[in-house]
mmCIF file of C-alpha atoms in Angstrom:
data_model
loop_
_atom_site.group_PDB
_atom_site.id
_atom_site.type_symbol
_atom_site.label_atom_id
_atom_site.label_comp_id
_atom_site.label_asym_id
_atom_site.label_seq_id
_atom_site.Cartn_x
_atom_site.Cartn_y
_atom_site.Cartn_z
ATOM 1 C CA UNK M 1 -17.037 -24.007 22.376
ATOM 2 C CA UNK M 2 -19.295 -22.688 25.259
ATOM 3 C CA UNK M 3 -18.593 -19.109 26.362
ATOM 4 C CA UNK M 4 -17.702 -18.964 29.942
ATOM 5 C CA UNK M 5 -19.946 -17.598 33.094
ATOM 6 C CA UNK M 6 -18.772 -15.085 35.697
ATOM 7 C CA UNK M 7 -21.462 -15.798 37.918
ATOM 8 C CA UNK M 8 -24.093 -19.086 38.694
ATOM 9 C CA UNK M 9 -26.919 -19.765 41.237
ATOM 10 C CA UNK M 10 -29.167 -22.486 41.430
ATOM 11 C CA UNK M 11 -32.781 -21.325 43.162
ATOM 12 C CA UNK M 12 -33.192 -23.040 46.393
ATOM 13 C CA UNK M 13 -35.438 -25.519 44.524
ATOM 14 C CA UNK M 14 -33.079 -27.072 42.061
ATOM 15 C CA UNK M 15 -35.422 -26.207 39.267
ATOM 16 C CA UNK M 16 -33.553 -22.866 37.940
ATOM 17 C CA UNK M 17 -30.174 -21.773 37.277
ATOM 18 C CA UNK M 18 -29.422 -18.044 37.014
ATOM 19 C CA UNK M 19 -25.814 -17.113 35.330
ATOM 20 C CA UNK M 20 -23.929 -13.835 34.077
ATOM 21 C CA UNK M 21 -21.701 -14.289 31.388
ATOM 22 C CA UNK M 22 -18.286 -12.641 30.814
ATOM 23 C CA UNK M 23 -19.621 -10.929 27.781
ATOM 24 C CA UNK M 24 -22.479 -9.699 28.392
ATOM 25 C CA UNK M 25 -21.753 -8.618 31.799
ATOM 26 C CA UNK M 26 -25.104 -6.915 31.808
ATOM 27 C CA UNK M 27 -27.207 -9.642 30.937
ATOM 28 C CA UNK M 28 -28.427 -12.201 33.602
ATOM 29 C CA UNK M 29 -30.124 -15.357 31.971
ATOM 30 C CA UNK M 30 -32.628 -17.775 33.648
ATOM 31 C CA UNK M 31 -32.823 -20.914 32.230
ATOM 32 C CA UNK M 32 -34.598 -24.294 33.086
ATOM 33 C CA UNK M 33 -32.794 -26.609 35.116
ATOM 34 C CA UNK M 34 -34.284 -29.781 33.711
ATOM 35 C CA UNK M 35 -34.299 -28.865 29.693
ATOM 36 C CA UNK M 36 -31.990 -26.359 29.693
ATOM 37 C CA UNK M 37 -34.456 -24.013 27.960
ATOM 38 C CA UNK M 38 -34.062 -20.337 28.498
ATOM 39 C CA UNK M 39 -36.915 -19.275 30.682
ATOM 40 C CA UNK M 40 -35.866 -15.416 30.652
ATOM 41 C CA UNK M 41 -33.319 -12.271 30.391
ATOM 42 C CA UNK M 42 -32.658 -9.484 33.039
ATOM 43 C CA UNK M 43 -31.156 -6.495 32.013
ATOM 44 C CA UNK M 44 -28.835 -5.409 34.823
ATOM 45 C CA UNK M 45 -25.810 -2.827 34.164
ATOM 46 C CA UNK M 46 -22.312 -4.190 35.779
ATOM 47 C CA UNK M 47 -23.799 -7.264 36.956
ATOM 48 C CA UNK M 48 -21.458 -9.791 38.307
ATOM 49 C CA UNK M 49 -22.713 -11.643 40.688
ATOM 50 C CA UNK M 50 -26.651 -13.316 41.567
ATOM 51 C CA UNK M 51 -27.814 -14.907 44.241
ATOM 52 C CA UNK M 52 -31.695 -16.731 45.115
ATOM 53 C CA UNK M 53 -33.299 -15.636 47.787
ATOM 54 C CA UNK M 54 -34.115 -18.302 50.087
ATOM 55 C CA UNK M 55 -37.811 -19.136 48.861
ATOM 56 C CA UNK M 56 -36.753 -19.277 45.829
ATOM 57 C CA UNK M 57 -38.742 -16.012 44.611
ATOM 58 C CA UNK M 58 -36.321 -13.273 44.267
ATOM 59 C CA UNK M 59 -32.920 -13.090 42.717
ATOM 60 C CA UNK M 60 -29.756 -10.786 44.317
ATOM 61 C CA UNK M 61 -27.261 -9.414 42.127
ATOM 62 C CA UNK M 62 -24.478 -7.683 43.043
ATOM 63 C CA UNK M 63 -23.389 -4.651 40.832
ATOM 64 C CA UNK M 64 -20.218 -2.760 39.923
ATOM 65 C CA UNK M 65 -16.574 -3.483 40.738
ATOM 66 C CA UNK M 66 -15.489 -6.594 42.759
ATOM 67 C CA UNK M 67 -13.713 -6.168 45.946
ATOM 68 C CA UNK M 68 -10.527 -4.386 46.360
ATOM 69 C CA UNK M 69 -7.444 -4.140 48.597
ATOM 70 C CA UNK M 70 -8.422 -1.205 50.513
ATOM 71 C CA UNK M 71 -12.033 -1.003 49.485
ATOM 72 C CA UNK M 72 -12.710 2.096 47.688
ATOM 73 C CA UNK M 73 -15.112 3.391 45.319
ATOM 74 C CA UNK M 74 -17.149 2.524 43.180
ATOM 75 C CA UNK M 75 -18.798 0.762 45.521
ATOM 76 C CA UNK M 76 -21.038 -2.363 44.606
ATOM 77 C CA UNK M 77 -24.403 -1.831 44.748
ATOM 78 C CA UNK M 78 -27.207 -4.729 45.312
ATOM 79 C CA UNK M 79 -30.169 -4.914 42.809
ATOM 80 C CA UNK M 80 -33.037 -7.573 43.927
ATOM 81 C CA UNK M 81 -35.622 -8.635 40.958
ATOM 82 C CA UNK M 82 -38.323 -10.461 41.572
ATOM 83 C CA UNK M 83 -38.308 -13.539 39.362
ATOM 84 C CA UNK M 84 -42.207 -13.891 38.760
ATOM 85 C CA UNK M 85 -42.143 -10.579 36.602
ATOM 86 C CA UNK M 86 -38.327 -10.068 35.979
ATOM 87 C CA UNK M 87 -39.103 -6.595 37.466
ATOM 88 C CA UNK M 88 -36.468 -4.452 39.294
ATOM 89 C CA UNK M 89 -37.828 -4.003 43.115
ATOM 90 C CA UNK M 90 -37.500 -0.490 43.884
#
């Protein structure tokens, strides 16, 4: 049995898929559309949500709590990594 996934994106190009799993909510995995190999881990803390940029280059996740009713802190934060390294932009 497959473990399930709290958060996908596929990059704008079709050729990646990005995905946090319930788990290992601090572990974002890139992995290759058309083998299904695992091209790469990110290392982000309270990760729980990832988006692609729009070229395709850099990948958005969204950290911390989700969204309450009122908001209130913690706030999320948004972490951007570029996906030719896997480096945190700072």
């Amino acid at each position: 049995m497959g473990s399930s996934v709290a958060s996908v994106a596929f990059s704008p190009d079709g050729t990646i898929i990005a995905d946090i799993g319930h788990r290992k909510a601090g572990t974002i995995k890139l992995w290759s559309s058309a083998t299904g190999e695992l091209l790469r881990k990110l290392s982000c803390d309270g990760a729980n949500r990832v988006a692609f940029s729009a070229d395709g280059a850099v990948l958005a996740v969204v950290t911390g709590e989700r969204p309450r009713d009122p908001p209130r802190p913690p706030w999320p934060e948004l972490k951007l990594f570029t996906l030719a390294t896997g480096e945190a932009r700072t």
